[in-house]
CSV table of C-alpha atoms (C1' of nucleotides) in Angstrom, one decimal:
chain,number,residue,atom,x,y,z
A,197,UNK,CA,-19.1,22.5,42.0
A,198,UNK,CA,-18.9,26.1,40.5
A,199,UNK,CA,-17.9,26.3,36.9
A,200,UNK,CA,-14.8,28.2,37.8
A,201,UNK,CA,-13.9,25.7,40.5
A,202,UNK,CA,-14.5,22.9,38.3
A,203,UNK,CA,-12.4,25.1,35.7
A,204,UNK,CA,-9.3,25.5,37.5
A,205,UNK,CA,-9.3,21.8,39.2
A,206,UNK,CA,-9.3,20.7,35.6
A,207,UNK,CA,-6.4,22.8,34.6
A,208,UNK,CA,-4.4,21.7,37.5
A,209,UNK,CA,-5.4,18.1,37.0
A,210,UNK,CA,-4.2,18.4,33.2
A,211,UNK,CA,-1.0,19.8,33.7
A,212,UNK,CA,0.0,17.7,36.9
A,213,UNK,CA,-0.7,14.6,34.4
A,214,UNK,CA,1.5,16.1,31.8
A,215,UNK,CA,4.4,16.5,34.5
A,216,UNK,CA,4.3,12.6,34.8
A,217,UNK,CA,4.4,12.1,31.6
A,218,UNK,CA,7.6,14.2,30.6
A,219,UNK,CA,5.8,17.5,29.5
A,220,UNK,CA,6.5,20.5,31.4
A,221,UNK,CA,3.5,21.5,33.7
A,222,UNK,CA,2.5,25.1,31.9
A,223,UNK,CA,2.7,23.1,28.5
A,224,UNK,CA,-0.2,20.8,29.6
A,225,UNK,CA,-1.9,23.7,31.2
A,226,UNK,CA,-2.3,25.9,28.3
A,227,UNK,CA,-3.3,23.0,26.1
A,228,UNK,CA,-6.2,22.2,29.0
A,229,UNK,CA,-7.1,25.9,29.1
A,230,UNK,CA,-7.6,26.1,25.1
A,231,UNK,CA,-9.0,22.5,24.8
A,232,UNK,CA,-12.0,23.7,27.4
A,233,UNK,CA,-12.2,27.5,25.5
A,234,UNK,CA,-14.9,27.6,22.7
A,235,UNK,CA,-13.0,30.2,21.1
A,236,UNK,CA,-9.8,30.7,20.3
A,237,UNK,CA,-7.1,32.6,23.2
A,238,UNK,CA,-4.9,35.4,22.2
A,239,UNK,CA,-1.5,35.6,24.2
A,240,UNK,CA,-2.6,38.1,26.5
A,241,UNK,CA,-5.8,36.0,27.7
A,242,UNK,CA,-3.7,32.9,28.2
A,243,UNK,CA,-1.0,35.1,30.4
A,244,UNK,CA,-3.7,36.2,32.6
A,245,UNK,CA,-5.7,33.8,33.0
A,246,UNK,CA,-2.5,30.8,34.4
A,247,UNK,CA,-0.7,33.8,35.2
A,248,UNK,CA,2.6,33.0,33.4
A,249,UNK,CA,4.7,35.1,32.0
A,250,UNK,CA,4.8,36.6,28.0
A,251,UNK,CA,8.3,34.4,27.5
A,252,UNK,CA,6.6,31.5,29.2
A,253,UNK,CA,3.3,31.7,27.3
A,254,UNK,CA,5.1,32.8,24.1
A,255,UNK,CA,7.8,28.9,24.3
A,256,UNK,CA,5.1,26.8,25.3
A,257,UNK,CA,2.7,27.4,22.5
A,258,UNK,CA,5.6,26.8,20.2
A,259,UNK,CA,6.3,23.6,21.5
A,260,UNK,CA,2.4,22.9,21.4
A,261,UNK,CA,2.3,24.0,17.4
A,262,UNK,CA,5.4,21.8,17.1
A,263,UNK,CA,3.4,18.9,18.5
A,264,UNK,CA,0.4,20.0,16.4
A,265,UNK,CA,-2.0,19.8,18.7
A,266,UNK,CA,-2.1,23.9,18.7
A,267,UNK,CA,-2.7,25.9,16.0
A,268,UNK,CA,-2.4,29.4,14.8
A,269,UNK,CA,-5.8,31.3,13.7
A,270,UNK,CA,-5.9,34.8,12.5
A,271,UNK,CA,-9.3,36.7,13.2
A,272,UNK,CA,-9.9,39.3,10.6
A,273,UNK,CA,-9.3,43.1,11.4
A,274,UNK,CA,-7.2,41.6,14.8
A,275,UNK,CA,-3.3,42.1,14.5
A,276,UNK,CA,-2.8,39.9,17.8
A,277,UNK,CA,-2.6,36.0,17.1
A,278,UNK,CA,-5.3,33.8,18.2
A,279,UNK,CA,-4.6,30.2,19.7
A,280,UNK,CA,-6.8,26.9,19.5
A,281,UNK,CA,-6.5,23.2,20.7
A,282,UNK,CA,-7.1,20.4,18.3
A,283,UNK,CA,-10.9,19.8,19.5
A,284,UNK,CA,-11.2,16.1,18.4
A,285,UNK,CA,-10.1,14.2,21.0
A,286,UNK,CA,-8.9,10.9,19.0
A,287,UNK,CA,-7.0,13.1,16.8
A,288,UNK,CA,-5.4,14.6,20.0
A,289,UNK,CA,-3.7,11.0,21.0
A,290,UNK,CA,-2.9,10.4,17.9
A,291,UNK,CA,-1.0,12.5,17.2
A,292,UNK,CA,0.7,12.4,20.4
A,293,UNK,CA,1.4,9.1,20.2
A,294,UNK,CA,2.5,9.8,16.7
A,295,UNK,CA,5.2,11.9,18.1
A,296,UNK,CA,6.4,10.2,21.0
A,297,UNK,CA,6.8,7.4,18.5
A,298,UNK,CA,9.8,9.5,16.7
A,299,UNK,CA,11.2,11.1,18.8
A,300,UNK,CA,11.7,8.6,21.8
A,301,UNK,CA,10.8,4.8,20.7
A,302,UNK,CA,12.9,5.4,17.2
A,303,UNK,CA,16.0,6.6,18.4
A,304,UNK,CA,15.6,4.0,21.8
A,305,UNK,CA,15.4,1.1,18.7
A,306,UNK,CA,18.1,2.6,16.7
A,307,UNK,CA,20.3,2.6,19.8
A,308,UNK,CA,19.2,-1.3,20.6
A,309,UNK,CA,20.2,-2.1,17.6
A,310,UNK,CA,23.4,-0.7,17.8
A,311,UNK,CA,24.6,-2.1,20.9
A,312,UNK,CA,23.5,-5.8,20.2
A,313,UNK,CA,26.2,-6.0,17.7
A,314,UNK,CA,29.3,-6.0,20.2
A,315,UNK,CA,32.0,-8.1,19.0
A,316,UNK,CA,35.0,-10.6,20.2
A,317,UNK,CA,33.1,-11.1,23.3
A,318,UNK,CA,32.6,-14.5,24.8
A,319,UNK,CA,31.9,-13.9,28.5
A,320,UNK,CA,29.2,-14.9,30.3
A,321,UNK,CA,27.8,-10.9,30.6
A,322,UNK,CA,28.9,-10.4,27.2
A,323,UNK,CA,26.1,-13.5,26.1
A,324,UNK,CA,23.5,-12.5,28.5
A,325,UNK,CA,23.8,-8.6,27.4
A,326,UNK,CA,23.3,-9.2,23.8
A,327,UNK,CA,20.2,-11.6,24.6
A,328,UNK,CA,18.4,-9.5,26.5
A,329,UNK,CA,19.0,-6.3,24.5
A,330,UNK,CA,17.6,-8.1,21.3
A,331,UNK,CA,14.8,-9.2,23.2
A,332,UNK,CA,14.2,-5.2,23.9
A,333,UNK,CA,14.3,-4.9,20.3
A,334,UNK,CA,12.1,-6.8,19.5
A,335,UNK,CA,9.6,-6.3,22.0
A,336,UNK,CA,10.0,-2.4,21.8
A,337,UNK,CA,9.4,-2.8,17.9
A,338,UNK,CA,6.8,-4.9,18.1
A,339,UNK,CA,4.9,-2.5,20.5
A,340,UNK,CA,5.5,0.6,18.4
A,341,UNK,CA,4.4,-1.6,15.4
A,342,UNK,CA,0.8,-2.1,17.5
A,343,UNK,CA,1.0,1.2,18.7
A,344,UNK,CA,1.3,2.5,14.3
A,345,UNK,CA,-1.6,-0.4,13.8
A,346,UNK,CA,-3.8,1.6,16.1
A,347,UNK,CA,-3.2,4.8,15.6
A,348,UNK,CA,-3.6,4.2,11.9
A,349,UNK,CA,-7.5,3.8,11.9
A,350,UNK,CA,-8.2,7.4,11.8
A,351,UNK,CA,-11.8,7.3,13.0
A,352,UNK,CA,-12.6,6.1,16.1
A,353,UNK,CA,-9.9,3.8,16.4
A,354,UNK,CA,-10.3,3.5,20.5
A,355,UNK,CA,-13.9,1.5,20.1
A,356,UNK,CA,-12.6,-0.1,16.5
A,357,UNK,CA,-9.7,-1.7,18.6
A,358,UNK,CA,-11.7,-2.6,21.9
A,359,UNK,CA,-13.6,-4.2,19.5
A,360,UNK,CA,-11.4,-6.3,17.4
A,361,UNK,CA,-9.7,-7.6,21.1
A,362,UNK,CA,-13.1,-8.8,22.1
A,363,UNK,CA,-14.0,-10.8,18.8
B,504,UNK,CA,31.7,-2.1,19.4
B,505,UNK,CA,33.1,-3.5,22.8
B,506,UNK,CA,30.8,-5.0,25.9
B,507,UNK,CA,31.5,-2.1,28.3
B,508,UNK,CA,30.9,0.9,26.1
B,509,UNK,CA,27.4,-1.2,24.9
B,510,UNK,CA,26.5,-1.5,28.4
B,511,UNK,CA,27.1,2.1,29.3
B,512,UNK,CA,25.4,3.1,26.3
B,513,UNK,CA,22.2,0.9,27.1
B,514,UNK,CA,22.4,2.3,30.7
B,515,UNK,CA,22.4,6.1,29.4
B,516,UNK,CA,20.0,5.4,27.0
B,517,UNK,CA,17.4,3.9,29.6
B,518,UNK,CA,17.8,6.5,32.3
B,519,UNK,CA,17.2,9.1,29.4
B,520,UNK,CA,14.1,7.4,28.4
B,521,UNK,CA,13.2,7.2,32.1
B,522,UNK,CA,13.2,10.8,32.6
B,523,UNK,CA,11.2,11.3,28.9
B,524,UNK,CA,8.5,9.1,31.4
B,525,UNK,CA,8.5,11.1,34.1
B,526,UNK,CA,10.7,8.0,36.3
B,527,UNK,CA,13.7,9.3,37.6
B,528,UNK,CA,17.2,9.0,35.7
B,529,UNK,CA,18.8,6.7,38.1
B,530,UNK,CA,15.8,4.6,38.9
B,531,UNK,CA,15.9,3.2,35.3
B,532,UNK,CA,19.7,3.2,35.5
B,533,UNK,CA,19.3,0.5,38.3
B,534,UNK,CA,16.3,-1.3,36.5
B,535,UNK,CA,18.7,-1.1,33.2
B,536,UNK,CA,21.6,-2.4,35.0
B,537,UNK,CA,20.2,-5.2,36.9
B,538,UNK,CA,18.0,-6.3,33.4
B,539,UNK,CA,21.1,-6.9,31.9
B,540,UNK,CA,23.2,-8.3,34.4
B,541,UNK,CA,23.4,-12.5,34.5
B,542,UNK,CA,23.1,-12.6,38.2
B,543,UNK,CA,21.5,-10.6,41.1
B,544,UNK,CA,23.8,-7.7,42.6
B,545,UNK,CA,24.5,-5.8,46.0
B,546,UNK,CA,23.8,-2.7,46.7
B,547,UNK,CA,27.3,-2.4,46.5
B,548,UNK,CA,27.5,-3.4,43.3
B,549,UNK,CA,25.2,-1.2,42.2
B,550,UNK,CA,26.7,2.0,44.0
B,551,UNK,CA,30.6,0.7,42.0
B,552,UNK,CA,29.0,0.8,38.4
B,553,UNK,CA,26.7,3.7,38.4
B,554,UNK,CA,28.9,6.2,40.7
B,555,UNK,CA,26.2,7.0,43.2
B,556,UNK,CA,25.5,7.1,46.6
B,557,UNK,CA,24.0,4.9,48.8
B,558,UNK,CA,21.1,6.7,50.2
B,559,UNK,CA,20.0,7.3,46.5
B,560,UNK,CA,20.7,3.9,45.6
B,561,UNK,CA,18.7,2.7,48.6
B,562,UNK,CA,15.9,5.4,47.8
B,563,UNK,CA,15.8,4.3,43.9
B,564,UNK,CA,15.8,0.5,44.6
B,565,UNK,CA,12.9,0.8,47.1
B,566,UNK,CA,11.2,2.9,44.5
B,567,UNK,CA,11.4,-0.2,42.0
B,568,UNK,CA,10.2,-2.4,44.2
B,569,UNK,CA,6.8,-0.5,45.0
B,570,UNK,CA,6.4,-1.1,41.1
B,571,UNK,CA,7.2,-4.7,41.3
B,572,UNK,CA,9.9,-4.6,39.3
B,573,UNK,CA,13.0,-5.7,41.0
B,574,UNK,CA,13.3,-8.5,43.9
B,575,UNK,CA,15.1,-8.4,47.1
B,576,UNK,CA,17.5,-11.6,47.2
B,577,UNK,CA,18.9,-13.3,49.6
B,578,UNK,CA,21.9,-15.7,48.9
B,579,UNK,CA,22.4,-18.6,51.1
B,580,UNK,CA,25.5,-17.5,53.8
B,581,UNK,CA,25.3,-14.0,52.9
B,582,UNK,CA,24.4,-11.4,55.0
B,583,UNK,CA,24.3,-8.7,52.0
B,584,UNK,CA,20.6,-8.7,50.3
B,585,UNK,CA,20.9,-8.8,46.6
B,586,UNK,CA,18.7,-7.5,44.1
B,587,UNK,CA,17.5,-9.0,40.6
B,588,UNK,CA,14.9,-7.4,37.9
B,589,UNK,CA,11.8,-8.6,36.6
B,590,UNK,CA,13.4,-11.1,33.7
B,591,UNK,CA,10.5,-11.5,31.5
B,592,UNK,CA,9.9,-8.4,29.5
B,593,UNK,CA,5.9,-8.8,28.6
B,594,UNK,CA,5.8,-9.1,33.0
B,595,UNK,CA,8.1,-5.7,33.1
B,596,UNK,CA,5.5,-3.9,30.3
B,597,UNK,CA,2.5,-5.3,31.8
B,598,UNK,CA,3.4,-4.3,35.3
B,599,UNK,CA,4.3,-0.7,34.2
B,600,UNK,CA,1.3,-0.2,32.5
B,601,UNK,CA,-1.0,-1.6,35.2
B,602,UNK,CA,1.0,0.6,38.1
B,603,UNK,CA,0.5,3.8,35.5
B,604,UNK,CA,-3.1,3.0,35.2
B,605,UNK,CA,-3.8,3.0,38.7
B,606,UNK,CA,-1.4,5.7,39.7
B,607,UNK,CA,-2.4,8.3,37.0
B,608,UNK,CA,-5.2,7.3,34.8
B,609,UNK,CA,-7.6,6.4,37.4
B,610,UNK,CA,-7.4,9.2,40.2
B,611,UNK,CA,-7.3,11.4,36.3
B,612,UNK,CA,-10.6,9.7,35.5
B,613,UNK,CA,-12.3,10.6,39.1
B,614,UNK,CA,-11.7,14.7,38.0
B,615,UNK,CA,-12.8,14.3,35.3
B,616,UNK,CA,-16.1,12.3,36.5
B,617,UNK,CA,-16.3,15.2,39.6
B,618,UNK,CA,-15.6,18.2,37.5
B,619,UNK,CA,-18.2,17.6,34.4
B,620,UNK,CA,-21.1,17.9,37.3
B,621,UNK,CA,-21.1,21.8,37.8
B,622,UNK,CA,-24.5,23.2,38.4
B,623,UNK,CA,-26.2,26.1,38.0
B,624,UNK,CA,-24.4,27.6,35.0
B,625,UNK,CA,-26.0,27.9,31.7
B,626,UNK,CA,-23.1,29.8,29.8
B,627,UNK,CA,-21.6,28.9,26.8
B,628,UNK,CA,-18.5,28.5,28.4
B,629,UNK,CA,-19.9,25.9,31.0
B,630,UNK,CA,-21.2,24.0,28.6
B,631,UNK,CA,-18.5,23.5,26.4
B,632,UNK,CA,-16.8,22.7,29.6
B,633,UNK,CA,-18.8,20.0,30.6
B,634,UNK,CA,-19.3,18.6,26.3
B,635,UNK,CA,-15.3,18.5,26.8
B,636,UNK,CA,-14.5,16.9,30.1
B,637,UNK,CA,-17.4,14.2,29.6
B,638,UNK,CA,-15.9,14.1,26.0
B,639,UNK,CA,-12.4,13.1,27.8
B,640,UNK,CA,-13.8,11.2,30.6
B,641,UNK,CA,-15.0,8.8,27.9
B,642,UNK,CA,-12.2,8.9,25.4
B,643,UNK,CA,-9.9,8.0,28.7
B,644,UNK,CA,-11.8,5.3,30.2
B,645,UNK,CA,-12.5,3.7,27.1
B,646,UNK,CA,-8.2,4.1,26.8
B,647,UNK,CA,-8.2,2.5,30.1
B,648,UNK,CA,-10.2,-0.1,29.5
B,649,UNK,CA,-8.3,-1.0,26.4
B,650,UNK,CA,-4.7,-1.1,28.3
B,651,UNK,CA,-6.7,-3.3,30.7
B,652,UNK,CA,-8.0,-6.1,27.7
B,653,UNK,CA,-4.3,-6.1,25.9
B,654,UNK,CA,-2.7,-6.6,28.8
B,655,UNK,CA,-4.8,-9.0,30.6
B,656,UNK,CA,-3.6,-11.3,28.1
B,657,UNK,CA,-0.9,-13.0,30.2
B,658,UNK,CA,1.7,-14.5,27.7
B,659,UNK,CA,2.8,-13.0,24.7
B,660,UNK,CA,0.0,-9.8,24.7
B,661,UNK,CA,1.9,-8.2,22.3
B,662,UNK,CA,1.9,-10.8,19.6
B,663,UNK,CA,-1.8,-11.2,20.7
B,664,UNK,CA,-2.5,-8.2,20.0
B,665,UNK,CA,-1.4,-7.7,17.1
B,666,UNK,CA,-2.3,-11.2,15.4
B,667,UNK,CA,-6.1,-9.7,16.6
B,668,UNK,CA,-5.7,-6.4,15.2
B,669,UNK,CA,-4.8,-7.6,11.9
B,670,UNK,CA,-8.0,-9.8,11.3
C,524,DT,C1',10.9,54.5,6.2
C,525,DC,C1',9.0,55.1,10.7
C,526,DG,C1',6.6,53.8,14.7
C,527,DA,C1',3.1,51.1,16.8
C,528,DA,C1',1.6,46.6,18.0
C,529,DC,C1',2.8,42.4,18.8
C,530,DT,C1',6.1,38.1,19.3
C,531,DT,C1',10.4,35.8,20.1
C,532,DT,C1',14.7,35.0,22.4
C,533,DC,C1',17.7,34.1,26.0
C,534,DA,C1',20.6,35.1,30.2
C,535,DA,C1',19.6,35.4,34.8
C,536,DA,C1',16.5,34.2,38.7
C,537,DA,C1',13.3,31.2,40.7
C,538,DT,C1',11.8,26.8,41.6
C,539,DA,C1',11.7,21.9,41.7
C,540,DT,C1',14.0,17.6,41.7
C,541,DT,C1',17.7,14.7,42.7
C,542,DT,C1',21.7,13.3,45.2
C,543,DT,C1',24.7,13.0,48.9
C,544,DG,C1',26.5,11.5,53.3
C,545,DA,C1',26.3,10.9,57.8
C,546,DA,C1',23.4,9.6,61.7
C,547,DA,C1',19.8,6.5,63.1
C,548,DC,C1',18.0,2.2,62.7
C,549,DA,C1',17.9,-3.0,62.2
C,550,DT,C1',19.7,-7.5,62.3
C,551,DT,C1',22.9,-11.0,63.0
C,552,DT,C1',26.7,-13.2,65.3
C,553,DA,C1',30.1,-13.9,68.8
D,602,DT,C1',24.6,-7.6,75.1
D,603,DA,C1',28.1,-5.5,72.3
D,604,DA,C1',30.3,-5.3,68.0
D,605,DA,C1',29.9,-6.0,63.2
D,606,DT,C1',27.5,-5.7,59.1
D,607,DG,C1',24.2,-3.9,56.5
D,608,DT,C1',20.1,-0.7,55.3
D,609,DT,C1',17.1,3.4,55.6
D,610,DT,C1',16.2,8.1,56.4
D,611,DC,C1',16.3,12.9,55.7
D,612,DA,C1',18.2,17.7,55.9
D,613,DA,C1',21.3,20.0,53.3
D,614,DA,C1',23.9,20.5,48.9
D,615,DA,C1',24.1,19.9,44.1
D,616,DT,C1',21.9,19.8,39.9
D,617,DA,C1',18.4,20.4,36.5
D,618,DT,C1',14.3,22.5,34.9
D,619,DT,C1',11.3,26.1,34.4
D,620,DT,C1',10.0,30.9,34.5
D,621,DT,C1',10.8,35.7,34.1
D,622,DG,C1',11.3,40.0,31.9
D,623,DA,C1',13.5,43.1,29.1
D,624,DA,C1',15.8,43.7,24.8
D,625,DA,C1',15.8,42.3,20.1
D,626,DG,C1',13.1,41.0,16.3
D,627,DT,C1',9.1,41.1,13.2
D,628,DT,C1',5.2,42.8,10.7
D,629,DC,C1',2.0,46.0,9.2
D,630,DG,C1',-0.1,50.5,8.0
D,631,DA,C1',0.5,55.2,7.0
DNA sequence: TCGAACTTTCAAAATATTTTGAAACATTTA
DNA sequence: TAAATGTTTCAAAATATTTTGAAAGTTCGA
């Protein structure tokens, strides 16, 4: 395969993945494109080379800085605004799950909690309702709680968790 | 707060995080309303409480099935087909995970593997290329493999997992 | 303070996804 | 085998999401 092939299968591949995981397709694509760029991308690079629009471009690499997986660089002498990927990978997925973690598993817990305190219910449904969404509870916050335990270990913490689970 | 705003709540609040996922709203209406319902329910049933139609209904619970979430049941002397979710909630998460693993992270994983094999290209550019995608063909599979170990722990992984990981 | 260079915003347009509903299909019973 | 009961399919409609592009906004240097 041909590096520009091999390029743009890897671009599509990136942002098809971040459709099924809830982030919108361009998103994932300019994060592929800078993650695979040695050097940093101004605006105009990254609009020509997914062909996207300036708007486009300009609201997806906001949502990116607001993950923090994008940052900002100046180069000296350049007005334009240069754009890189977080290039260590680990640090990549954690802070993903990092955010993921607050914006969707919090708010999913604090609404769990909520609605297992209905009151002056005796039915049947009522009982089996409150059971089950207190078991969600405390699954859910048992999983984030594994999920913070991970993520935690700054360095490495893939192989440092593959191998505690094999001792 | 009273059973029947809580369970509408709970249902809104699933098919949200559904969509965060990249499953469709309604699918994880149905799963939510059938995980918290005491016994098994038409299709009828589920068309009343969620205000949809019966191809989507159809289309949706099909679509939980392929995952091995939800059951077909039949109820002696009645012609109707009923259907029930996966009660155990370790059984739901492990089932998810291993269905998202073979769906996403593995056919992910053969890019990467194809695409880190260009040839003839010496640039700069290539080979950062090919440092990153081998780079992320290992962080993933090692990710993989991980999901694999937690939750090839049949009962209680969670708890498991965490009992480990604090050692 | 002005104008050039660049970025952001957002309403409208384009696109993608989901949902509907009715016809086709399947199965059971009389 | 025909009617009754129930399910699936799928093209079209509805809805939701993404993308565009041009105007407004910002920043910097002279």
């Amino acid at each position: 395969m041909k590096f520009e092939e091999a390029k743009s299968k890897f671009i599509q591949t990136w942002g098809a993945l971040g459709s099924q995981w809830g982030i919108n397709k361009t998103m994932a694509q300019i994060h592929a494109l800078l993650m695979i760029s040695p050097d940093p991308l101004s605006m105009e690079d990254i609009m020509e080379e997914l062909h996207i629009s300036r708007g486009n471009t300009s609201m997806n690499l906001r949502s990116l800085m607001d993950w923090g997986i994008v940052f900002k660089e100046y180069k000296p002498g350049e007005r334009k605004e240069f754009f890189s990927a977080e290039g260590n990978i680990d640090e990549l997925a954690r802070k993903i799950a990092k955010e993921r973690s607050r914006r969707e598993i919090k708010p999913t817990l604090r609404v769990l909690h909520d609605i297992s305190a209905i009151d002056g219910d005796e039915s049947t449904k009522a009982a089996h309702f409150k059971a089950k969404t207190e078991e969600l509870y405390d699954f859910v916050s048992r999983a984030d709680n594994m999920l913070e335990k991970i993520t935690e270990q700054k360095e490495n913490w893939i192989t440092k968790t593959i191998l505690k689970l094999m001792r």
